Amino acid sequence: GAGVSQSPSNKVTEKGKDVELRCDPISGHTALYWYRQRLGQGLEFLIYFQGNSAPDKSGLPSDRFSAERTGESVSTLTIQRTQQEDSAVYLCASSLVPGPIGNTIYFGEGSWLTVV
Amino acid sequence: AQKVTQAQTEISVVEKEDVTLDCVYETRDTTYYLFWYKQPPSGELVFLIRRNSFDEQNEISGRYSWNFQKSTSSFNFTITASQVVDSAVYFCALTGGSGTYKYIFGTGTRLKVLA
């Protein structure tokens, strides 16, 4: 597609269950980013991929969070044993190449996760 | 460390009023890039503008204009003759030129334009 595609759009899960969120970046974009946005809050950086590698995972909030990317394309963010504090919108973004040249990053519509 | 501050949490204006959204940034990089994004109620962040640190020219695009001032580390965004469709959360963002790949976002300013 022309833009960043994320699925599911909405997910309601029970506390303790695992969830997988998928991101399909813009074709040809080598850089991929995951951000989290809690209700009414700003964007919290989670992880960045350059190709299939993640040089920096320091933004992941706990070891229950993991992400992978394959084929320099699709990325999956997995949250294990979900907690209510994980409820947020998870935003994926991509750009042509990573920094330092400050390319514009383009966002998907997000995956709204609600943990009940 | 890099930081972006959007001190205005929420602004309400009446349609056709002009409104300025403030953005103040901190960075030690000499080369950096600043962005504004709009997040309408639908949720998707829409790119508005990108500006590099060497270009201090103001930019105007229709009813939108941006004032970049390195002396005050500010990159303010003005909407002229606001419209109800401008109602959204606006985010200012910064990325550095020293090899960092992180895009640091401010906490956003919610703009409500009332008819």
mmCIF file of C-alpha atoms in Angstrom:
data_model
loop_
_atom_site.group_PDB
_atom_site.id
_atom_site.type_symbol
_atom_site.label_atom_id
_atom_site.label_comp_id
_atom_site.label_asym_id
_atom_site.label_seq_id
_atom_site.Cartn_x
_atom_site.Cartn_y
_atom_site.Cartn_z
ATOM 1 C CA GLY A 1 0.000 0.000 0.000
ATOM 2 C CA ALA A 2 0.918 3.633 -0.218
ATOM 3 C CA GLY A 3 1.114 4.249 3.513
ATOM 4 C CA VAL A 4 2.162 2.511 6.684
ATOM 5 C CA SER A 5 -0.340 -0.203 7.483
ATOM 6 C CA GLN A 6 -0.974 -1.510 10.987
ATOM 7 C CA SER A 7 -3.103 -4.340 12.261
ATOM 8 C CA PRO A 8 -5.209 -4.899 14.188
ATOM 9 C CA SER A 9 -6.750 -1.458 14.379
ATOM 10 C CA ASN A 10 -8.290 -2.292 17.713
ATOM 11 C CA LYS A 11 -7.556 -5.064 20.139
ATOM 12 C CA VAL A 12 -9.205 -5.817 23.452
ATOM 13 C CA THR A 13 -7.437 -8.478 25.446
ATOM 14 C CA GLU A 14 -7.607 -9.932 28.905
ATOM 15 C CA LYS A 15 -4.891 -9.213 31.386
ATOM 16 C CA GLY A 16 -2.192 -11.849 31.199
ATOM 17 C CA LYS A 17 -2.714 -12.725 27.544
ATOM 18 C CA ASP A 18 -0.112 -12.174 24.841
ATOM 19 C CA VAL A 19 -0.742 -9.861 21.897
ATOM 20 C CA GLU A 20 0.960 -9.315 18.577
ATOM 21 C CA LEU A 21 0.785 -6.062 16.678
ATOM 22 C CA ARG A 22 1.810 -5.903 13.066
ATOM 23 C CA CYS A 23 3.296 -3.108 10.989
ATOM 24 C CA ASP A 24 3.743 -3.033 7.235
ATOM 25 C CA PRO A 25 5.949 -0.050 6.339
ATOM 26 C CA ILE A 26 5.956 1.955 3.160
ATOM 27 C CA SER A 27 7.633 -0.067 0.433
ATOM 28 C CA GLY A 28 11.340 0.682 0.239
ATOM 29 C CA HIS A 29 11.552 2.272 3.668
ATOM 30 C CA THR A 30 14.519 0.762 5.477
ATOM 31 C CA ALA A 31 13.906 2.397 8.835
ATOM 32 C CA LEU A 32 10.991 1.392 11.030
ATOM 33 C CA TYR A 33 9.944 2.795 14.398
ATOM 34 C CA TRP A 34 7.520 1.804 17.118
ATOM 35 C CA TYR A 35 6.060 4.399 19.459
ATOM 36 C CA ARG A 36 3.518 4.145 22.248
ATOM 37 C CA GLN A 37 0.965 6.805 23.015
ATOM 38 C CA ARG A 38 -1.070 6.552 26.185
ATOM 39 C CA LEU A 39 -4.405 8.333 26.283
ATOM 40 C CA GLY A 40 -3.873 12.082 26.155
ATOM 41 C CA GLN A 41 -0.119 11.719 26.281
ATOM 42 C CA GLY A 42 2.780 12.295 23.930
ATOM 43 C CA LEU A 43 4.697 9.746 21.914
ATOM 44 C CA GLU A 44 7.022 7.392 23.741
ATOM 45 C CA PHE A 45 9.808 5.844 21.651
ATOM 46 C CA LEU A 46 9.974 2.068 21.944
ATOM 47 C CA ILE A 47 12.331 0.640 19.327
ATOM 48 C CA TYR A 48 13.930 1.392 16.009
ATOM 49 C CA PHE A 49 14.873 -0.970 13.179
ATOM 50 C CA GLN A 50 17.487 -0.394 10.536
ATOM 51 C CA GLY A 51 16.807 -3.143 8.058
ATOM 52 C CA ASN A 52 16.123 -6.226 10.185
ATOM 53 C CA SER A 53 18.368 -5.124 13.026
ATOM 54 C CA ALA A 54 17.329 -3.168 16.085
ATOM 55 C CA PRO A 55 20.311 -1.067 17.179
ATOM 56 C CA ASP A 56 18.441 0.335 20.139
ATOM 57 C CA LYS A 57 15.849 -1.483 22.197
ATOM 58 C CA SER A 58 16.235 0.733 25.221
ATOM 59 C CA GLY A 59 12.770 2.221 24.818
ATOM 60 C CA LEU A 60 11.016 -1.087 25.382
ATOM 61 C CA PRO A 61 9.382 -0.688 28.812
ATOM 62 C CA SER A 62 10.020 -4.205 30.097
ATOM 63 C CA ASP A 63 11.134 -7.672 29.074
ATOM 64 C CA ARG A 64 7.506 -8.472 28.304
ATOM 65 C CA PHE A 65 7.937 -6.372 25.168
ATOM 66 C CA SER A 66 9.788 -7.631 22.114
ATOM 67 C CA ALA A 67 9.847 -6.796 18.443
ATOM 68 C CA GLU A 68 11.220 -8.277 15.291
ATOM 69 C CA ARG A 69 11.414 -7.387 11.663
ATOM 70 C CA THR A 70 11.853 -9.707 8.725
ATOM 71 C CA GLY A 71 12.685 -9.190 5.082
ATOM 72 C CA GLU A 72 13.380 -5.534 5.824
ATOM 73 C CA SER A 73 9.649 -5.175 5.709
ATOM 74 C CA VAL A 74 6.995 -6.306 8.167
ATOM 75 C CA SER A 75 7.564 -5.837 11.871
ATOM 76 C CA THR A 76 5.778 -7.444 14.792
ATOM 77 C CA LEU A 77 5.596 -5.988 18.275
ATOM 78 C CA THR A 78 4.774 -8.643 20.871
ATOM 79 C CA ILE A 79 3.581 -7.941 24.374
ATOM 80 C CA GLN A 80 3.558 -10.928 26.687
ATOM 81 C CA ARG A 81 1.434 -11.260 29.800
ATOM 82 C CA THR A 82 -0.300 -7.985 29.127
ATOM 83 C CA GLN A 83 -1.028 -5.601 31.985
ATOM 84 C CA GLN A 84 -3.582 -2.841 32.189
ATOM 85 C CA GLU A 85 -0.840 -0.244 31.986
ATOM 86 C CA ASP A 86 -0.053 -1.555 28.497
ATOM 87 C CA SER A 87 -3.317 -0.050 27.254
ATOM 88 C CA ALA A 88 -2.339 2.538 24.656
ATOM 89 C CA VAL A 89 -2.108 3.230 20.974
ATOM 90 C CA TYR A 90 0.931 1.605 19.418
ATOM 91 C CA LEU A 91 2.135 3.629 16.470
ATOM 92 C CA CYS A 92 4.435 2.402 13.761
ATOM 93 C CA ALA A 93 6.374 4.717 11.471
ATOM 94 C CA SER A 94 8.841 4.285 8.653
ATOM 95 C CA SER A 95 11.301 6.373 6.691
ATOM 96 C CA LEU A 96 13.471 5.948 3.627
ATOM 97 C CA VAL A 97 16.759 5.766 5.486
ATOM 98 C CA PRO A 98 17.588 6.230 9.134
ATOM 99 C CA GLY A 99 19.302 9.309 10.569
ATOM 100 C CA PRO A 100 21.501 11.293 10.516
ATOM 101 C CA ILE A 101 19.950 13.034 7.583
ATOM 102 C CA GLY A 102 16.665 13.597 9.308
ATOM 103 C CA ASN A 103 14.328 11.985 6.897
ATOM 104 C CA THR A 104 10.651 12.458 7.481
ATOM 105 C CA ILE A 105 8.990 9.552 9.222
ATOM 106 C CA TYR A 106 5.483 8.576 8.210
ATOM 107 C CA PHE A 107 3.050 7.049 10.635
ATOM 108 C CA GLY A 108 0.391 4.399 10.414
ATOM 109 C CA GLU A 109 -3.015 4.792 12.008
ATOM 110 C CA GLY A 110 -1.984 2.877 15.066
ATOM 111 C CA SER A 111 -3.188 -0.186 16.909
ATOM 112 C CA TRP A 112 -5.437 0.640 19.839
ATOM 113 C CA LEU A 113 -4.793 -1.871 22.610
ATOM 114 C CA THR A 114 -7.096 -2.169 25.588
ATOM 115 C CA VAL A 115 -6.221 -4.590 28.374
ATOM 116 C CA VAL A 116 -9.166 -5.460 30.595
ATOM 117 C CA ALA B 1 20.152 15.270 25.760
ATOM 118 C CA GLN B 2 17.504 16.281 23.299
ATOM 119 C CA LYS B 3 14.185 17.621 24.448
ATOM 120 C CA VAL B 4 11.095 19.174 22.936
ATOM 121 C CA THR B 5 8.746 21.274 25.031
ATOM 122 C CA GLN B 6 5.234 22.221 24.028
ATOM 123 C CA ALA B 7 4.084 24.229 27.000
ATOM 124 C CA GLN B 8 0.539 24.734 25.747
ATOM 125 C CA THR B 9 -1.480 21.679 26.639
ATOM 126 C CA GLU B 10 -4.723 22.859 25.110
ATOM 127 C CA ILE B 11 -5.829 25.932 23.199
ATOM 128 C CA SER B 12 -9.360 26.916 22.230
ATOM 129 C CA VAL B 13 -10.086 29.538 19.614
ATOM 130 C CA VAL B 14 -13.087 30.676 17.688
ATOM 131 C CA GLU B 15 -13.168 29.993 13.987
ATOM 132 C CA LYS B 16 -11.284 32.556 11.871
ATOM 133 C CA GLU B 17 -9.004 33.529 14.712
ATOM 134 C CA ASP B 18 -5.244 33.172 14.263
ATOM 135 C CA VAL B 19 -3.458 30.831 16.655
ATOM 136 C CA THR B 20 0.199 30.119 17.367
ATOM 137 C CA LEU B 21 1.442 26.830 18.769
ATOM 138 C CA ASP B 22 4.752 27.056 20.571
ATOM 139 C CA CYS B 23 7.641 24.610 20.367
ATOM 140 C CA VAL B 24 10.932 24.994 22.206
ATOM 141 C CA TYR B 25 13.699 22.476 21.723
ATOM 142 C CA GLU B 26 17.029 21.553 23.278
ATOM 143 C CA THR B 27 19.899 19.889 21.471
ATOM 144 C CA ARG B 28 23.677 19.974 21.383
ATOM 145 C CA ASP B 29 23.814 18.957 17.751
ATOM 146 C CA THR B 30 24.746 21.596 15.227
ATOM 147 C CA THR B 31 22.808 19.744 12.563
ATOM 148 C CA TYR B 32 19.294 18.794 13.475
ATOM 149 C CA TYR B 33 15.828 18.605 12.027
ATOM 150 C CA LEU B 34 12.513 19.819 13.314
ATOM 151 C CA PHE B 35 9.062 18.599 12.368
ATOM 152 C CA TRP B 36 5.430 19.335 12.973
ATOM 153 C CA TYR B 37 2.780 16.640 12.834
ATOM 154 C CA LYS B 38 -0.994 16.892 13.095
ATOM 155 C CA GLN B 39 -3.017 14.183 14.806
ATOM 156 C CA PRO B 40 -6.723 14.562 14.015
ATOM 157 C CA PRO B 41 -9.359 12.643 15.971
ATOM 158 C CA SER B 42 -8.907 9.687 13.622
ATOM 159 C CA GLY B 43 -5.515 9.152 15.269
ATOM 160 C CA GLU B 44 -3.082 9.022 12.378
ATOM 161 C CA LEU B 45 -0.191 11.466 12.609
ATOM 162 C CA VAL B 46 0.056 13.557 9.480
ATOM 163 C CA PHE B 47 3.352 15.142 8.515
ATOM 164 C CA LEU B 48 3.168 18.904 8.061
ATOM 165 C CA ILE B 49 6.692 20.255 7.746
ATOM 166 C CA ARG B 50 10.371 19.406 8.094
ATOM 167 C CA ARG B 51 13.034 22.035 8.658
ATOM 168 C CA ASN B 52 16.799 21.638 9.020
ATOM 169 C CA SER B 53 18.900 23.669 11.394
ATOM 170 C CA PHE B 54 20.656 25.605 8.663
ATOM 171 C CA ASP B 55 17.518 27.023 7.153
ATOM 172 C CA GLU B 56 16.019 29.757 9.267
ATOM 173 C CA GLN B 57 13.742 31.100 6.614
ATOM 174 C CA ASN B 58 10.149 31.233 7.660
ATOM 175 C CA GLU B 59 7.823 29.098 5.640
ATOM 176 C CA ILE B 60 4.243 29.646 4.613
ATOM 177 C CA SER B 61 1.916 27.053 3.205
ATOM 178 C CA GLY B 62 -1.587 28.311 2.710
ATOM 179 C CA ARG B 63 -2.960 29.196 6.138
ATOM 180 C CA TYR B 64 0.005 27.573 7.880
ATOM 181 C CA SER B 65 3.266 29.314 8.668
ATOM 182 C CA TRP B 66 6.312 28.367 10.686
ATOM 183 C CA ASN B 67 8.761 30.632 12.479
ATOM 184 C CA PHE B 68 12.138 29.011 13.195
ATOM 185 C CA GLN B 69 14.454 30.991 15.470
ATOM 186 C CA LYS B 70 17.722 29.373 16.498
ATOM 187 C CA SER B 71 18.478 32.231 18.876
ATOM 188 C CA THR B 72 15.541 31.204 21.059
ATOM 189 C CA SER B 73 15.517 27.500 20.079
ATOM 190 C CA SER B 74 11.950 27.805 18.947
ATOM 191 C CA PHE B 75 9.977 26.489 16.019
ATOM 192 C CA ASN B 76 6.512 27.956 16.333
ATOM 193 C CA PHE B 77 3.539 27.145 14.160
ATOM 194 C CA THR B 78 0.815 29.633 13.268
ATOM 195 C CA ILE B 79 -2.552 28.880 11.745
ATOM 196 C CA THR B 80 -4.195 31.895 10.167
ATOM 197 C CA ALA B 81 -7.978 32.157 9.978
ATOM 198 C CA SER B 82 -8.444 28.876 11.816
ATOM 199 C CA GLN B 83 -11.151 26.444 10.776
ATOM 200 C CA VAL B 84 -12.991 23.716 12.628
ATOM 201 C CA VAL B 85 -11.093 21.124 10.566
ATOM 202 C CA ASP B 86 -7.885 22.368 12.162
ATOM 203 C CA SER B 87 -9.012 20.858 15.462
ATOM 204 C CA ALA B 88 -6.420 18.249 16.328
ATOM 205 C CA VAL B 89 -3.404 17.554 18.497
ATOM 206 C CA TYR B 90 -0.236 19.035 17.070
ATOM 207 C CA PHE B 91 3.157 17.571 17.825
ATOM 208 C CA CYS B 92 6.563 19.138 17.387
ATOM 209 C CA ALA B 93 9.492 16.736 16.943
ATOM 210 C CA LEU B 94 13.277 16.853 16.788
ATOM 211 C CA THR B 95 15.953 14.542 15.461
ATOM 212 C CA GLY B 96 19.670 15.144 15.589
ATOM 213 C CA GLY B 97 22.325 14.995 12.932
ATOM 214 C CA SER B 98 25.000 13.185 14.913
ATOM 215 C CA GLY B 99 23.938 9.687 14.040
ATOM 216 C CA THR B 100 20.939 9.496 16.282
ATOM 217 C CA TYR B 101 17.847 7.957 14.836
ATOM 218 C CA LYS B 102 15.482 8.912 17.607
ATOM 219 C CA TYR B 103 12.764 11.374 16.844
ATOM 220 C CA ILE B 104 11.918 13.124 20.069
ATOM 221 C CA PHE B 105 8.347 14.350 20.287
ATOM 222 C CA GLY B 106 6.833 17.006 22.474
ATOM 223 C CA THR B 107 3.754 16.204 24.517
ATOM 224 C CA GLY B 108 1.511 17.862 21.972
ATOM 225 C CA THR B 109 -0.898 20.787 21.964
ATOM 226 C CA ARG B 110 -4.594 20.086 21.589
ATOM 227 C CA LEU B 111 -6.213 22.757 19.439
ATOM 228 C CA LYS B 112 -9.964 23.192 19.538
ATOM 229 C CA VAL B 113 -11.474 25.471 16.948
ATOM 230 C CA LEU B 114 -15.032 26.393 17.804
ATOM 231 C CA ALA B 115 -17.598 27.308 15.186
#
